Amino acid sequence: MGAPNLLNPERRMLRAMQLSDADRSWDLASLLAACDWTDQAVAVGAGHGLQNHGYVSVSETRLREVRLDVEGERAVKDGLLEQRLWSWITEQSTATMADLQQAFERHEAGPGVGLLKQLGVEIESGVLVASDPERLEATLLERAAFLAALPAQAEALDETMLGHFSSRKNLIQSVERTVRHWSLTPAGLECSPDDLQESMVVTDITPELLQGEEWKSATFRAFDVALEATTPRTGRSHPMQALIERIRAIFLEMGFSELVDDYVQSAGWNMDALFIPQDHPAREMQDTFYLDEPASIDIDQAVMEAWKAIHEHGGETGSTGWGGSYSTDVSQRPLLRTHTTVNTIQYLAENPTEACRVFSVDRVFRKEAIDRTHLPEFHQIEGIIMEEGANLQMLVTTLKTFYAKMGYPEVRVRPAYFPYTEPSLEIEVKWRGKWLELGGAGIFRPEVTEPLGITSPVLAWGMGLERLAMLVLGLDDIRQLYISDLEWLRNQPIL
Ligand code: PHE
């Protein structure tokens, strides 16, 4: 039987083992000697390789060795602290605490007396007296003997003593060691010694090698391409960031430009401009984060007048408005935007007549209790198309195209309601056989467009990014996206 693809050290080790008893168990020292090696890493490596080939079996035992630490070495040389104090005490006719404090430094006197007290020494009117000097001396001898016997295997040591010294600072330390033994397997025994001749093994093919002749008789090391390899861990984008990049790429490719704007906004642009009545429940404190700073946000007086007219009686649009009375103070209240539509509407107000396609993927805030499907901070994928002749068909096709490019070809729309669009739609995509709602869309109402001087129809949509991320990443808990679970992050697909 031919010895396959073995490395030279493996060949040498196997041959050496075959020359001795078949069932011998080899320790490191005998292996190094038999192979004429000094580096134990070579032996361990060769043994590992032979084990992978099934020629050698390796047994590993973990041993705990107890050694002297710095203070322990000192104790072996000069005696343990309690021993030194005790010797001093026995030399005095009367050993007083005051004399002891003279004879020893403070850092020794204090702890030393403490140790002696544990061994039955008491202070009677300032004099140190042992209750049982014989037992005390026996213990001191035992302690010294324990230290003198180190290094030793933990198993062989007295447990109480080990416990005692482990609780004292820097006297002993324990070190874990792995002891290996190697033995031949039947397959290893069968390898023909002829196949175990060491040869030149080429592991790297270099230009220098090919210039010579030697390679012609060399053995080439084959690579086992089926072996498991470790996955390199490099930096990468967070899946949410990667998803945002992909969405950006899709909209840019569809001819949109990106809009990036602040998330501190006024209630006026966030709501009034969008014909959301001032008494709408979504405007309440419990749904929206209002800000104390700045105290208010200025809005052009003429714009607010126009909204006032629209809200109170419909202005010139033919609408009846919401009735009631409109407050410009309410308009100027600052808040954290509850949707990115606050930004697209301002873009339109600044560019009311120029046809455009604009999108944004950005953060919005709503006072939601955190649960499996809700976060108080999340992102919306927002977009508008304004141009002459834009219609519902175009809106639906645009959204279908976007989701198809994201990998969700099955999209449907259902009638919905938003105060600022007519008609209004809900967008749903099919995922694992179920229809999931991903956002809203519609065509802006005249109450929204006319006060801003917008003349062409505006198609608009706002969709949840985290919802989409849950589909793309197959999550059933939205919180997973933001808990920075490294293991999970590393295992996410590249989007
Ligand atoms: N702004 C809406 C939301 O927050 C979505 C939407 C945007 C609906 C544009 C219609 C038009 O859910």
PDB file of C-alpha atoms and ligand atoms in Angstrom, residues 338-339 341 366 380 382 418 420-421 440-442 444 460-462, ligand 1:
ATOM      1  CA  THR A 338     -43.126  61.321  11.007  1.00  0.00           C
ATOM      2  CA  HIS A 339     -42.717  60.642   7.293  1.00  0.00           C
ATOM      3  CA  THR A 341     -43.223  63.125   2.577  1.00  0.00           C
ATOM      4  CA  ARG A 366     -43.101  57.856  15.518  1.00  0.00           C
ATOM      5  CA  GLN A 380     -39.040  55.150   4.639  1.00  0.00           C
ATOM      6  CA  GLU A 382     -40.127  57.725  -0.456  1.00  0.00           C
ATOM      7  CA  PHE A 418     -54.477  59.220   3.111  1.00  0.00           C
ATOM      8  CA  TYR A 420     -53.199  64.025   0.987  1.00  0.00           C
ATOM      9  CA  THR A 421     -53.794  61.663  -1.930  1.00  0.00           C
ATOM     10  CA  GLY A 440     -48.820  53.667   0.806  1.00  0.00           C
ATOM     11  CA  ALA A 441     -49.049  55.658  -2.399  1.00  0.00           C
ATOM     12  CA  GLY A 442     -51.340  57.900  -4.341  1.00  0.00           C
ATOM     13  CA  PHE A 444     -51.546  64.320  -4.408  1.00  0.00           C
ATOM     14  CA  ALA A 460     -46.165  59.827  -4.510  1.00  0.00           C
ATOM     15  CA  TRP A 461     -45.334  56.850  -2.307  1.00  0.00           C
ATOM     16  CA  GLY A 462     -43.836  56.068   1.054  1.00  0.00           C
TER      17      GLY A 462
HETATM   18  N1  PHE B   1     -46.473  59.186   4.084  1.00  0.00           N
HETATM   19  C1  PHE B   1     -47.240  57.970   4.121  1.00  0.00           C
HETATM   20  C2  PHE B   1     -46.825  57.168   5.389  1.00  0.00           C
HETATM   21  O1  PHE B   1     -46.128  57.663   6.166  1.00  0.00           O
HETATM   22  C3  PHE B   1     -47.023  57.122   2.913  1.00  0.00           C
HETATM   23  C4  PHE B   1     -47.466  57.814   1.650  1.00  0.00           C
HETATM   24  C5  PHE B   1     -46.563  58.613   0.989  1.00  0.00           C
HETATM   25  C6  PHE B   1     -48.744  57.664   1.144  1.00  0.00           C
HETATM   26  C7  PHE B   1     -46.967  59.273  -0.183  1.00  0.00           C
HETATM   27  C8  PHE B   1     -49.142  58.269  -0.009  1.00  0.00           C
HETATM   28  C9  PHE B   1     -48.240  59.070  -0.652  1.00  0.00           C
HETATM   29  O2  PHE B   1     -47.229  56.077   5.562  1.00  0.00           O
END
